Amino acid sequence: MSKFFAMLSATAITMLSVPTAHAGPTLDNIKSKKTITIGYREASIPFSYLGGDQQPVGFSLDLCAHVVDRLKADLGTPDLQTRLTPVNSSNRIPLIQNGTIDIECGGTASSKQRLEQVSFSVSTFASQTAWLTKVSSGLKAPRDLKGKTIVVTQGSDALGIAKGISQDEVLNLTIAQAKDHAESLLLLTTGRAAAWVEADILLAGMKADYSNPADLTFLKANYGTIYYYGLMFSKDDLDFKKMVDDVLSKLMASGEFTKIYDKWFMAAIPPKNINLNFPMTEALKERVAHPSDVVNN
């Protein structure tokens, strides 16, 4: 797996670095072990997932490759090793908190609740809530789900969102929780759930990667709230956060961030050469122009 990051590092732009990294628990740990442990997702297309050779690939992993390059320069450890550890919606935060992983390079949205447990980088993506269903179901809008079973991925923000929608719109939903996104899709496609609620881009990725994408469709809904994603790491480690934010901010200022975005959201991606055709939203363009980690939800 470290070979994967070695390949990415070879294409990374040269980052400006300070002569010596500030002391901090995460940086000290990485330097002493000469290893950074990165958490990745196995099915969060296109952020972090397993490619055709079953090796982790994705938008967030490309961003983290630049973080690794910066660490090598700042810590004076050109031989820094990268250890990749799979995480899921349920264990990603605990694994950050107990030090098993140094940074999660997945598809996780920041929130005020999560910020009580972990820290996030400046925003790297902006999404909204959406519903995915089967074309054959005949469902057109969330109101058509009244009294039905829907699925969310365990540990996802979607659970609270689904409960709120069910209550506000008096839908009386039965909410099933799948262990990961792959299982959520399975429950939907096998008819055990009438719809799957999740972030729009994650649903778009799973739909595009499905064996018969035309069998799936989105319900017409617009909830307005924007969810900002970022790289996730230990809470209150200001030195590590400053370094990660600086890497991302420089990528944004140079235009390299947009190139990486277009590679994963606007072009054919492995393993099936699908194109999500998901242009950068105005909300994300604003964060690229003015990097920020502020969230309101």
PDB file of C-alpha atoms in Angstrom:
ATOM      1  CA  MET A   1       0.000   0.000   0.000  1.00  0.00           C
ATOM      2  CA  SER A   2       2.885   2.384   0.644  1.00  0.00           C
ATOM      3  CA  LYS A   3       3.772   1.934  -3.040  1.00  0.00           C
ATOM      4  CA  PHE A   4       0.492   3.638  -3.881  1.00  0.00           C
ATOM      5  CA  PHE A   5       1.456   6.767  -1.997  1.00  0.00           C
ATOM      6  CA  ALA A   6       4.945   6.700  -3.411  1.00  0.00           C
ATOM      7  CA  MET A   7       3.371   6.928  -6.874  1.00  0.00           C
ATOM      8  CA  LEU A   8       1.158   9.850  -5.819  1.00  0.00           C
ATOM      9  CA  SER A   9       4.044  11.647  -4.184  1.00  0.00           C
ATOM     10  CA  ALA A  10       5.988  11.574  -7.436  1.00  0.00           C
ATOM     11  CA  THR A  11       3.315  13.745  -9.061  1.00  0.00           C
ATOM     12  CA  ALA A  12       2.730  16.064  -6.129  1.00  0.00           C
ATOM     13  CA  ILE A  13       3.662  19.691  -6.510  1.00  0.00           C
ATOM     14  CA  THR A  14       6.527  20.983  -4.441  1.00  0.00           C
ATOM     15  CA  MET A  15       5.204  22.447  -1.201  1.00  0.00           C
ATOM     16  CA  LEU A  16       6.803  25.290   0.714  1.00  0.00           C
ATOM     17  CA  SER A  17       7.806  24.090   4.157  1.00  0.00           C
ATOM     18  CA  VAL A  18       9.059  25.593   7.355  1.00  0.00           C
ATOM     19  CA  PRO A  19      12.590  24.654   8.432  1.00  0.00           C
ATOM     20  CA  THR A  20      11.446  22.617  11.410  1.00  0.00           C
ATOM     21  CA  ALA A  21       7.967  21.379  12.288  1.00  0.00           C
ATOM     22  CA  HIS A  22       6.534  22.624  15.563  1.00  0.00           C
ATOM     23  CA  ALA A  23       6.265  20.124  18.347  1.00  0.00           C
ATOM     24  CA  GLY A  24       2.840  18.538  18.711  1.00  0.00           C
ATOM     25  CA  PRO A  25       1.496  15.127  19.719  1.00  0.00           C
ATOM     26  CA  THR A  26       0.633  13.949  16.201  1.00  0.00           C
ATOM     27  CA  LEU A  27       3.792  15.315  14.608  1.00  0.00           C
ATOM     28  CA  ASP A  28       5.958  13.919  17.426  1.00  0.00           C
ATOM     29  CA  ASN A  29       4.319  10.516  17.063  1.00  0.00           C
ATOM     30  CA  ILE A  30       4.786  10.457  13.297  1.00  0.00           C
ATOM     31  CA  LYS A  31       8.408  11.554  13.559  1.00  0.00           C
ATOM     32  CA  SER A  32       9.289   9.036  16.280  1.00  0.00           C
ATOM     33  CA  LYS A  33       7.706   6.126  14.399  1.00  0.00           C
ATOM     34  CA  LYS A  34       8.743   7.406  10.964  1.00  0.00           C
ATOM     35  CA  THR A  35       5.256   6.344   9.916  1.00  0.00           C
ATOM     36  CA  ILE A  36       1.963   8.115   9.286  1.00  0.00           C
ATOM     37  CA  THR A  37      -1.167   5.998   9.589  1.00  0.00           C
ATOM     38  CA  ILE A  38      -3.962   7.067   7.274  1.00  0.00           C
ATOM     39  CA  GLY A  39      -7.546   5.931   7.563  1.00  0.00           C
ATOM     40  CA  TYR A  40      -9.334   5.306   4.277  1.00  0.00           C
ATOM     41  CA  ARG A  41     -12.818   4.209   3.237  1.00  0.00           C
ATOM     42  CA  GLU A  42     -13.461   1.170   1.078  1.00  0.00           C
ATOM     43  CA  ALA A  43     -16.593   2.426  -0.702  1.00  0.00           C
ATOM     44  CA  SER A  44     -16.797   6.239  -0.495  1.00  0.00           C
ATOM     45  CA  ILE A  45     -16.528   7.005  -4.189  1.00  0.00           C
ATOM     46  CA  PRO A  46     -14.771   9.195  -5.297  1.00  0.00           C
ATOM     47  CA  PHE A  47     -13.246  10.339  -2.000  1.00  0.00           C
ATOM     48  CA  SER A  48     -11.685   7.112  -0.808  1.00  0.00           C
ATOM     49  CA  TYR A  49     -12.391   3.607  -2.094  1.00  0.00           C
ATOM     50  CA  LEU A  50     -10.856   0.431  -3.448  1.00  0.00           C
ATOM     51  CA  GLY A  51      -9.858   0.574  -7.101  1.00  0.00           C
ATOM     52  CA  GLY A  52      -9.678  -2.250  -9.608  1.00  0.00           C
ATOM     53  CA  ASP A  53      -6.547  -3.707  -7.987  1.00  0.00           C
ATOM     54  CA  GLN A  54      -8.195  -3.492  -4.542  1.00  0.00           C
ATOM     55  CA  GLN A  55      -5.818  -0.703  -3.551  1.00  0.00           C
ATOM     56  CA  PRO A  56      -7.154   2.546  -2.013  1.00  0.00           C
ATOM     57  CA  VAL A  57      -7.628   5.447  -4.414  1.00  0.00           C
ATOM     58  CA  GLY A  58      -9.607   8.667  -4.436  1.00  0.00           C
ATOM     59  CA  PHE A  59      -9.807  12.448  -4.157  1.00  0.00           C
ATOM     60  CA  SER A  60      -9.094  12.615  -0.411  1.00  0.00           C
ATOM     61  CA  LEU A  61      -6.173  10.217  -0.725  1.00  0.00           C
ATOM     62  CA  ASP A  62      -4.626  12.422  -3.415  1.00  0.00           C
ATOM     63  CA  LEU A  63      -4.910  15.390  -1.056  1.00  0.00           C
ATOM     64  CA  CYS A  64      -3.335  13.359   1.732  1.00  0.00           C
ATOM     65  CA  ALA A  65      -0.434  12.424  -0.552  1.00  0.00           C
ATOM     66  CA  HIS A  66       0.497  16.116  -0.508  1.00  0.00           C
ATOM     67  CA  VAL A  67       0.253  16.122   3.291  1.00  0.00           C
ATOM     68  CA  VAL A  68       2.669  13.189   3.373  1.00  0.00           C
ATOM     69  CA  ASP A  69       5.121  15.033   1.135  1.00  0.00           C
ATOM     70  CA  ARG A  70       4.961  18.057   3.424  1.00  0.00           C
ATOM     71  CA  LEU A  71       5.604  15.878   6.475  1.00  0.00           C
ATOM     72  CA  LYS A  72       8.684  14.375   4.849  1.00  0.00           C
ATOM     73  CA  ALA A  73      10.100  17.866   4.325  1.00  0.00           C
ATOM     74  CA  ASP A  74       9.051  19.389   7.635  1.00  0.00           C
ATOM     75  CA  LEU A  75      10.092  16.471   9.812  1.00  0.00           C
ATOM     76  CA  GLY A  76      13.285  15.741   7.888  1.00  0.00           C
ATOM     77  CA  THR A  77      12.113  12.170   7.254  1.00  0.00           C
ATOM     78  CA  PRO A  78      12.398  11.453   3.513  1.00  0.00           C
ATOM     79  CA  ASP A  79      11.956   7.762   4.341  1.00  0.00           C
ATOM     80  CA  LEU A  80       8.598   8.366   6.073  1.00  0.00           C
ATOM     81  CA  GLN A  81       6.389   5.317   5.652  1.00  0.00           C
ATOM     82  CA  THR A  82       2.639   5.404   4.992  1.00  0.00           C
ATOM     83  CA  ARG A  83       0.396   2.835   6.637  1.00  0.00           C
ATOM     84  CA  LEU A  84      -3.160   2.630   5.258  1.00  0.00           C
ATOM     85  CA  THR A  85      -5.914   1.395   7.568  1.00  0.00           C
ATOM     86  CA  PRO A  86      -9.542   0.826   6.474  1.00  0.00           C
ATOM     87  CA  VAL A  87     -12.178   2.625   8.538  1.00  0.00           C
ATOM     88  CA  ASN A  88     -15.955   2.875   8.382  1.00  0.00           C
ATOM     89  CA  SER A  89     -18.653   5.289   9.520  1.00  0.00           C
ATOM     90  CA  SER A  90     -18.831   3.712  12.971  1.00  0.00           C
ATOM     91  CA  ASN A  91     -15.161   3.457  13.930  1.00  0.00           C
ATOM     92  CA  ARG A  92     -13.482   6.365  12.127  1.00  0.00           C
ATOM     93  CA  ILE A  93     -13.824   8.815  15.033  1.00  0.00           C
ATOM     94  CA  PRO A  94     -12.857   6.327  17.787  1.00  0.00           C
ATOM     95  CA  LEU A  95      -9.764   5.325  15.773  1.00  0.00           C
ATOM     96  CA  ILE A  96      -8.720   8.983  15.573  1.00  0.00           C
ATOM     97  CA  GLN A  97      -9.351   9.459  19.287  1.00  0.00           C
ATOM     98  CA  ASN A  98      -7.353   6.419  20.408  1.00  0.00           C
ATOM     99  CA  GLY A  99      -4.438   7.200  18.102  1.00  0.00           C
ATOM    100  CA  THR A 100      -4.802   4.191  15.815  1.00  0.00           C
ATOM    101  CA  ILE A 101      -4.869   6.504  12.803  1.00  0.00           C
ATOM    102  CA  ASP A 102      -3.271   9.944  12.484  1.00  0.00           C
ATOM    103  CA  ILE A 103      -5.613  11.316   9.830  1.00  0.00           C
ATOM    104  CA  GLU A 104      -8.720  10.138   8.008  1.00  0.00           C
ATOM    105  CA  CYS A 105      -8.642  10.712   4.269  1.00  0.00           C
ATOM    106  CA  GLY A 106     -12.202   9.712   3.510  1.00  0.00           C
ATOM    107  CA  GLY A 107     -15.526  11.414   2.931  1.00  0.00           C
ATOM    108  CA  THR A 108     -16.501  12.784   6.330  1.00  0.00           C
ATOM    109  CA  ALA A 109     -18.542  15.929   6.931  1.00  0.00           C
ATOM    110  CA  SER A 110     -17.608  18.279   9.737  1.00  0.00           C
ATOM    111  CA  SER A 111     -20.263  19.336  12.238  1.00  0.00           C
ATOM    112  CA  LYS A 112     -20.460  21.071  15.588  1.00  0.00           C
ATOM    113  CA  GLN A 113     -21.148  17.722  17.254  1.00  0.00           C
ATOM    114  CA  ARG A 114     -18.145  16.031  15.639  1.00  0.00           C
ATOM    115  CA  LEU A 115     -15.924  18.992  16.451  1.00  0.00           C
ATOM    116  CA  GLU A 116     -16.442  18.148  20.105  1.00  0.00           C
ATOM    117  CA  GLN A 117     -14.567  14.887  19.452  1.00  0.00           C
ATOM    118  CA  VAL A 118     -12.134  15.536  16.584  1.00  0.00           C
ATOM    119  CA  SER A 119     -10.770  18.323  14.376  1.00  0.00           C
ATOM    120  CA  PHE A 120     -11.182  18.957  10.659  1.00  0.00           C
ATOM    121  CA  SER A 121      -9.084  20.676   8.048  1.00  0.00           C
ATOM    122  CA  VAL A 122     -10.316  23.548   5.931  1.00  0.00           C
ATOM    123  CA  SER A 123     -13.200  22.342   3.789  1.00  0.00           C
ATOM    124  CA  THR A 124     -12.421  20.138   0.812  1.00  0.00           C
ATOM    125  CA  PHE A 125     -15.988  19.489  -0.376  1.00  0.00           C
ATOM    126  CA  ALA A 126     -19.562  20.729   0.049  1.00  0.00           C
ATOM    127  CA  SER A 127     -22.625  18.500  -0.227  1.00  0.00           C
ATOM    128  CA  GLN A 128     -26.353  18.357   0.391  1.00  0.00           C
ATOM    129  CA  THR A 129     -28.743  15.597   1.475  1.00  0.00           C
ATOM    130  CA  ALA A 130     -30.372  13.450  -1.220  1.00  0.00           C
ATOM    131  CA  TRP A 131     -32.484  10.304  -1.599  1.00  0.00           C
ATOM    132  CA  LEU A 132     -31.695   7.390  -3.922  1.00  0.00           C
ATOM    133  CA  THR A 133     -34.365   4.885  -4.917  1.00  0.00           C
ATOM    134  CA  LYS A 134     -35.146   2.301  -7.595  1.00  0.00           C
ATOM    135  CA  VAL A 135     -36.795   3.515 -10.784  1.00  0.00           C
ATOM    136  CA  SER A 136     -39.164   0.568 -10.575  1.00  0.00           C
ATOM    137  CA  SER A 137     -40.468   1.781  -7.196  1.00  0.00           C
ATOM    138  CA  GLY A 138     -42.359   4.604  -8.856  1.00  0.00           C
ATOM    139  CA  LEU A 139     -41.404   6.956  -6.003  1.00  0.00           C
ATOM    140  CA  LYS A 140     -40.995  10.589  -7.018  1.00  0.00           C
ATOM    141  CA  ALA A 141     -40.518  12.611  -3.830  1.00  0.00           C
ATOM    142  CA  PRO A 142     -39.797  12.023  -0.112  1.00  0.00           C
ATOM    143  CA  ARG A 143     -43.527  12.313   0.680  1.00  0.00           C
ATOM    144  CA  ASP A 144     -44.044   9.063  -1.269  1.00  0.00           C
ATOM    145  CA  LEU A 145     -41.967   7.247   1.361  1.00  0.00           C
ATOM    146  CA  LYS A 146     -44.630   7.596   4.069  1.00  0.00           C
ATOM    147  CA  GLY A 147     -44.748   4.459   6.224  1.00  0.00           C
ATOM    148  CA  LYS A 148     -41.914   2.768   4.339  1.00  0.00           C
ATOM    149  CA  THR A 149     -38.514   1.409   5.391  1.00  0.00           C
ATOM    150  CA  ILE A 150     -35.486   3.429   4.344  1.00  0.00           C
ATOM    151  CA  VAL A 151     -31.785   2.803   4.946  1.00  0.00           C
ATOM    152  CA  VAL A 152     -28.906   4.892   6.254  1.00  0.00           C
ATOM    153  CA  THR A 153     -25.284   3.934   6.767  1.00  0.00           C
ATOM    154  CA  GLN A 154     -24.425   3.359  10.409  1.00  0.00           C
ATOM    155  CA  GLY A 155     -22.431   6.222  11.893  1.00  0.00           C
ATOM    156  CA  SER A 156     -23.476   8.623   9.155  1.00  0.00           C
ATOM    157  CA  ASP A 157     -25.054  12.047   9.718  1.00  0.00           C
ATOM    158  CA  ALA A 158     -27.905  10.689   7.613  1.00  0.00           C
ATOM    159  CA  LEU A 159     -29.462   8.941  10.622  1.00  0.00           C
ATOM    160  CA  GLY A 160     -30.245  12.201  12.404  1.00  0.00           C
ATOM    161  CA  ILE A 161     -31.265  13.823   9.128  1.00  0.00           C
ATOM    162  CA  ALA A 162     -33.660  10.981   8.298  1.00  0.00           C
ATOM    163  CA  LYS A 163     -35.219  11.129  11.753  1.00  0.00           C
ATOM    164  CA  GLY A 164     -35.712  14.868  11.397  1.00  0.00           C
ATOM    165  CA  ILE A 165     -37.296  14.568   7.955  1.00  0.00           C
ATOM    166  CA  SER A 166     -39.560  11.745   9.136  1.00  0.00           C
ATOM    167  CA  GLN A 167     -40.762  13.839  12.051  1.00  0.00           C
ATOM    168  CA  ASP A 168     -41.068  17.163  10.233  1.00  0.00           C
ATOM    169  CA  GLU A 169     -42.902  15.698   7.239  1.00  0.00           C
ATOM    170  CA  VAL A 170     -44.865  13.105   9.284  1.00  0.00           C
ATOM    171  CA  LEU A 171     -43.532  10.226   7.174  1.00  0.00           C
ATOM    172  CA  ASN A 172     -43.413   7.599   9.948  1.00  0.00           C
ATOM    173  CA  LEU A 173     -40.311   6.054   8.413  1.00  0.00           C
ATOM    174  CA  THR A 174     -38.770   2.820   9.622  1.00  0.00           C
ATOM    175  CA  ILE A 175     -35.023   3.425   9.504  1.00  0.00           C
ATOM    176  CA  ALA A 176     -32.671   0.490   8.889  1.00  0.00           C
ATOM    177  CA  GLN A 177     -28.950   0.950   9.524  1.00  0.00           C
ATOM    178  CA  ALA A 178     -26.393  -0.756   7.273  1.00  0.00           C
ATOM    179  CA  LYS A 179     -22.796  -1.316   8.353  1.00  0.00           C
ATOM    180  CA  ASP A 180     -21.340   0.529   5.328  1.00  0.00           C
ATOM    181  CA  HIS A 181     -22.329   2.159   2.048  1.00  0.00           C
ATOM    182  CA  ALA A 182     -22.060  -1.111   0.127  1.00  0.00           C
ATOM    183  CA  GLU A 183     -24.600  -2.738   2.428  1.00  0.00           C
ATOM    184  CA  SER A 184     -26.893   0.309   2.207  1.00  0.00           C
ATOM    185  CA  LEU A 185     -26.894  -0.061  -1.569  1.00  0.00           C
ATOM    186  CA  LEU A 186     -27.591  -3.786  -1.219  1.00  0.00           C
ATOM    187  CA  LEU A 187     -30.627  -3.170   1.002  1.00  0.00           C
ATOM    188  CA  LEU A 188     -31.933  -0.673  -1.542  1.00  0.00           C
ATOM    189  CA  THR A 189     -31.376  -2.755  -4.664  1.00  0.00           C
ATOM    190  CA  THR A 190     -32.790  -5.941  -3.114  1.00  0.00           C
ATOM    191  CA  GLY A 191     -35.977  -4.164  -2.073  1.00  0.00           C
ATOM    192  CA  ARG A 192     -35.424  -4.355   1.681  1.00  0.00           C
ATOM    193  CA  ALA A 193     -35.397  -0.551   1.767  1.00  0.00           C
ATOM    194  CA  ALA A 194     -37.457   1.783  -0.402  1.00  0.00           C
ATOM    195  CA  ALA A 195     -34.808   4.506  -0.435  1.00  0.00           C
ATOM    196  CA  TRP A 196     -31.350   5.405   0.816  1.00  0.00           C
ATOM    197  CA  VAL A 197     -30.666   8.852   2.272  1.00  0.00           C
ATOM    198  CA  GLU A 198     -27.095  10.173   2.239  1.00  0.00           C
ATOM    199  CA  ALA A 199     -24.912  12.989   0.886  1.00  0.00           C
ATOM    200  CA  ASP A 200     -25.629  13.695  -2.777  1.00  0.00           C
ATOM    201  CA  ILE A 201     -22.108  12.983  -4.005  1.00  0.00           C
ATOM    202  CA  LEU A 202     -21.773   9.686  -2.157  1.00  0.00           C
ATOM    203  CA  LEU A 203     -25.065   8.504  -3.621  1.00  0.00           C
ATOM    204  CA  ALA A 204     -23.988   9.692  -7.076  1.00  0.00           C
ATOM    205  CA  GLY A 205     -20.784   7.696  -6.760  1.00  0.00           C
ATOM    206  CA  MET A 206     -22.520   4.535  -5.609  1.00  0.00           C
ATOM    207  CA  LYS A 207     -25.141   4.868  -8.346  1.00  0.00           C
ATOM    208  CA  ALA A 208     -22.514   5.356 -11.061  1.00  0.00           C
ATOM    209  CA  ASP A 209     -20.570   2.317  -9.839  1.00  0.00           C
ATOM    210  CA  TYR A 210     -23.658   0.083  -9.633  1.00  0.00           C
ATOM    211  CA  SER A 211     -23.953  -2.717 -12.208  1.00  0.00           C
ATOM    212  CA  ASN A 212     -27.128  -1.135 -13.655  1.00  0.00           C
ATOM    213  CA  PRO A 213     -27.013   2.610 -12.895  1.00  0.00           C
ATOM    214  CA  ALA A 214     -30.135   3.279 -14.957  1.00  0.00           C
ATOM    215  CA  ASP A 215     -32.135   1.204 -12.443  1.00  0.00           C
ATOM    216  CA  LEU A 216     -31.565   3.871  -9.768  1.00  0.00           C
ATOM    217  CA  THR A 217     -32.829   7.443  -9.557  1.00  0.00           C
ATOM    218  CA  PHE A 218     -32.910  10.420  -7.181  1.00  0.00           C
ATOM    219  CA  LEU A 219     -36.059  11.675  -5.520  1.00  0.00           C
ATOM    220  CA  LYS A 220     -36.847  15.345  -6.066  1.00  0.00           C
ATOM    221  CA  ALA A 221     -35.872  17.120  -2.852  1.00  0.00           C
ATOM    222  CA  ASN A 222     -33.882  20.172  -1.771  1.00  0.00           C
ATOM    223  CA  TYR A 223     -33.215  20.624   1.931  1.00  0.00           C
ATOM    224  CA  GLY A 224     -30.907  23.628   1.600  1.00  0.00           C
ATOM    225  CA  THR A 225     -28.395  22.756   4.324  1.00  0.00           C
ATOM    226  CA  ILE A 226     -24.794  22.506   3.111  1.00  0.00           C
ATOM    227  CA  TYR A 227     -22.425  19.990   4.711  1.00  0.00           C
ATOM    228  CA  TYR A 228     -18.708  20.718   4.494  1.00  0.00           C
ATOM    229  CA  TYR A 229     -16.208  17.852   4.315  1.00  0.00           C
ATOM    230  CA  GLY A 230     -12.589  17.886   5.405  1.00  0.00           C
ATOM    231  CA  LEU A 231      -9.663  15.701   6.378  1.00  0.00           C
ATOM    232  CA  MET A 232     -10.173  14.554   9.976  1.00  0.00           C
ATOM    233  CA  PHE A 233      -7.604  14.237  12.766  1.00  0.00           C
ATOM    234  CA  SER A 234      -7.073  14.532  16.514  1.00  0.00           C
ATOM    235  CA  LYS A 235      -8.864  17.274  18.413  1.00  0.00           C
ATOM    236  CA  ASP A 236      -6.933  20.299  19.704  1.00  0.00           C
ATOM    237  CA  ASP A 237      -3.662  19.378  17.969  1.00  0.00           C
ATOM    238  CA  LEU A 238      -3.129  22.896  16.636  1.00  0.00           C
ATOM    239  CA  ASP A 239       0.294  22.267  15.120  1.00  0.00           C
ATOM    240  CA  PHE A 240      -0.875  19.349  13.007  1.00  0.00           C
ATOM    241  CA  LYS A 241      -4.019  21.205  11.929  1.00  0.00           C
ATOM    242  CA  LYS A 242      -1.980  24.273  10.956  1.00  0.00           C
ATOM    243  CA  MET A 243       0.273  22.121   8.776  1.00  0.00           C
ATOM    244  CA  VAL A 244      -2.609  20.279   7.053  1.00  0.00           C
ATOM    245  CA  ASP A 245      -4.543  23.508   6.483  1.00  0.00           C
ATOM    246  CA  ASP A 246      -1.457  25.150   5.026  1.00  0.00           C
ATOM    247  CA  VAL A 247      -0.955  22.284   2.576  1.00  0.00           C
ATOM    248  CA  LEU A 248      -4.573  22.446   1.404  1.00  0.00           C
ATOM    249  CA  SER A 249      -4.648  26.251   1.246  1.00  0.00           C
ATOM    250  CA  LYS A 250      -1.545  26.291  -0.944  1.00  0.00           C
ATOM    251  CA  LEU A 251      -3.077  23.666  -3.238  1.00  0.00           C
ATOM    252  CA  MET A 252      -6.182  25.841  -3.544  1.00  0.00           C
ATOM    253  CA  ALA A 253      -4.228  29.018  -4.225  1.00  0.00           C
ATOM    254  CA  SER A 254      -2.050  27.375  -6.880  1.00  0.00           C
ATOM    255  CA  GLY A 255      -4.940  25.796  -8.789  1.00  0.00           C
ATOM    256  CA  GLU A 256      -3.680  22.276  -8.049  1.00  0.00           C
ATOM    257  CA  PHE A 257      -6.701  21.565  -5.839  1.00  0.00           C
ATOM    258  CA  THR A 258      -9.049  22.246  -8.757  1.00  0.00           C
ATOM    259  CA  LYS A 259      -7.017  19.921 -10.985  1.00  0.00           C
ATOM    260  CA  ILE A 260      -7.304  17.146  -8.395  1.00  0.00           C
ATOM    261  CA  TYR A 261     -11.041  17.839  -8.067  1.00  0.00           C
ATOM    262  CA  ASP A 262     -11.580  17.616 -11.832  1.00  0.00           C
ATOM    263  CA  LYS A 263      -9.612  14.370 -11.949  1.00  0.00           C
ATOM    264  CA  TRP A 264     -12.076  12.654  -9.600  1.00  0.00           C
ATOM    265  CA  PHE A 265     -15.370  14.462 -10.188  1.00  0.00           C
ATOM    266  CA  MET A 266     -15.253  15.488 -13.859  1.00  0.00           C
ATOM    267  CA  ALA A 267     -13.352  12.683 -15.607  1.00  0.00           C
ATOM    268  CA  ALA A 268     -13.452   8.907 -15.930  1.00  0.00           C
ATOM    269  CA  ILE A 269     -12.307   7.203 -12.723  1.00  0.00           C
ATOM    270  CA  PRO A 270     -11.409   3.594 -11.886  1.00  0.00           C
ATOM    271  CA  PRO A 271     -12.319   0.845 -11.761  1.00  0.00           C
ATOM    272  CA  LYS A 272     -15.127   1.185 -14.344  1.00  0.00           C
ATOM    273  CA  ASN A 273     -14.070   4.438 -16.001  1.00  0.00           C
ATOM    274  CA  ILE A 274     -17.258   6.156 -14.871  1.00  0.00           C
ATOM    275  CA  ASN A 275     -17.573   9.939 -14.945  1.00  0.00           C
ATOM    276  CA  LEU A 276     -19.556  11.422 -12.072  1.00  0.00           C
ATOM    277  CA  ASN A 277     -19.838  14.729 -13.981  1.00  0.00           C
ATOM    278  CA  PHE A 278     -20.205  16.577 -10.679  1.00  0.00           C
ATOM    279  CA  PRO A 279     -19.025  20.187 -11.188  1.00  0.00           C
ATOM    280  CA  MET A 280     -17.678  22.151  -8.253  1.00  0.00           C
ATOM    281  CA  THR A 281     -20.572  23.864  -6.466  1.00  0.00           C
ATOM    282  CA  GLU A 282     -20.652  27.573  -5.718  1.00  0.00           C
ATOM    283  CA  ALA A 283     -20.316  26.732  -2.014  1.00  0.00           C
ATOM    284  CA  LEU A 284     -17.084  24.836  -2.630  1.00  0.00           C
ATOM    285  CA  LYS A 285     -15.743  27.477  -5.033  1.00  0.00           C
ATOM    286  CA  GLU A 286     -16.140  29.987  -2.213  1.00  0.00           C
ATOM    287  CA  ARG A 287     -14.171  27.755   0.176  1.00  0.00           C
ATOM    288  CA  VAL A 288     -11.431  27.284  -2.409  1.00  0.00           C
ATOM    289  CA  ALA A 289     -11.176  31.038  -2.883  1.00  0.00           C
ATOM    290  CA  HIS A 290     -11.297  31.637   0.879  1.00  0.00           C
ATOM    291  CA  PRO A 291     -10.239  28.459   2.773  1.00  0.00           C
ATOM    292  CA  SER A 292     -12.272  27.945   5.935  1.00  0.00           C
ATOM    293  CA  ASP A 293     -13.293  25.210   8.363  1.00  0.00           C
ATOM    294  CA  VAL A 294     -16.409  27.001   9.636  1.00  0.00           C
ATOM    295  CA  VAL A 295     -19.609  24.940   9.891  1.00  0.00           C
ATOM    296  CA  ASN A 296     -23.077  26.038  10.970  1.00  0.00           C
ATOM    297  CA  ASN A 297     -24.757  22.686  11.469  1.00  0.00           C
TER     298      ASN A 297
END
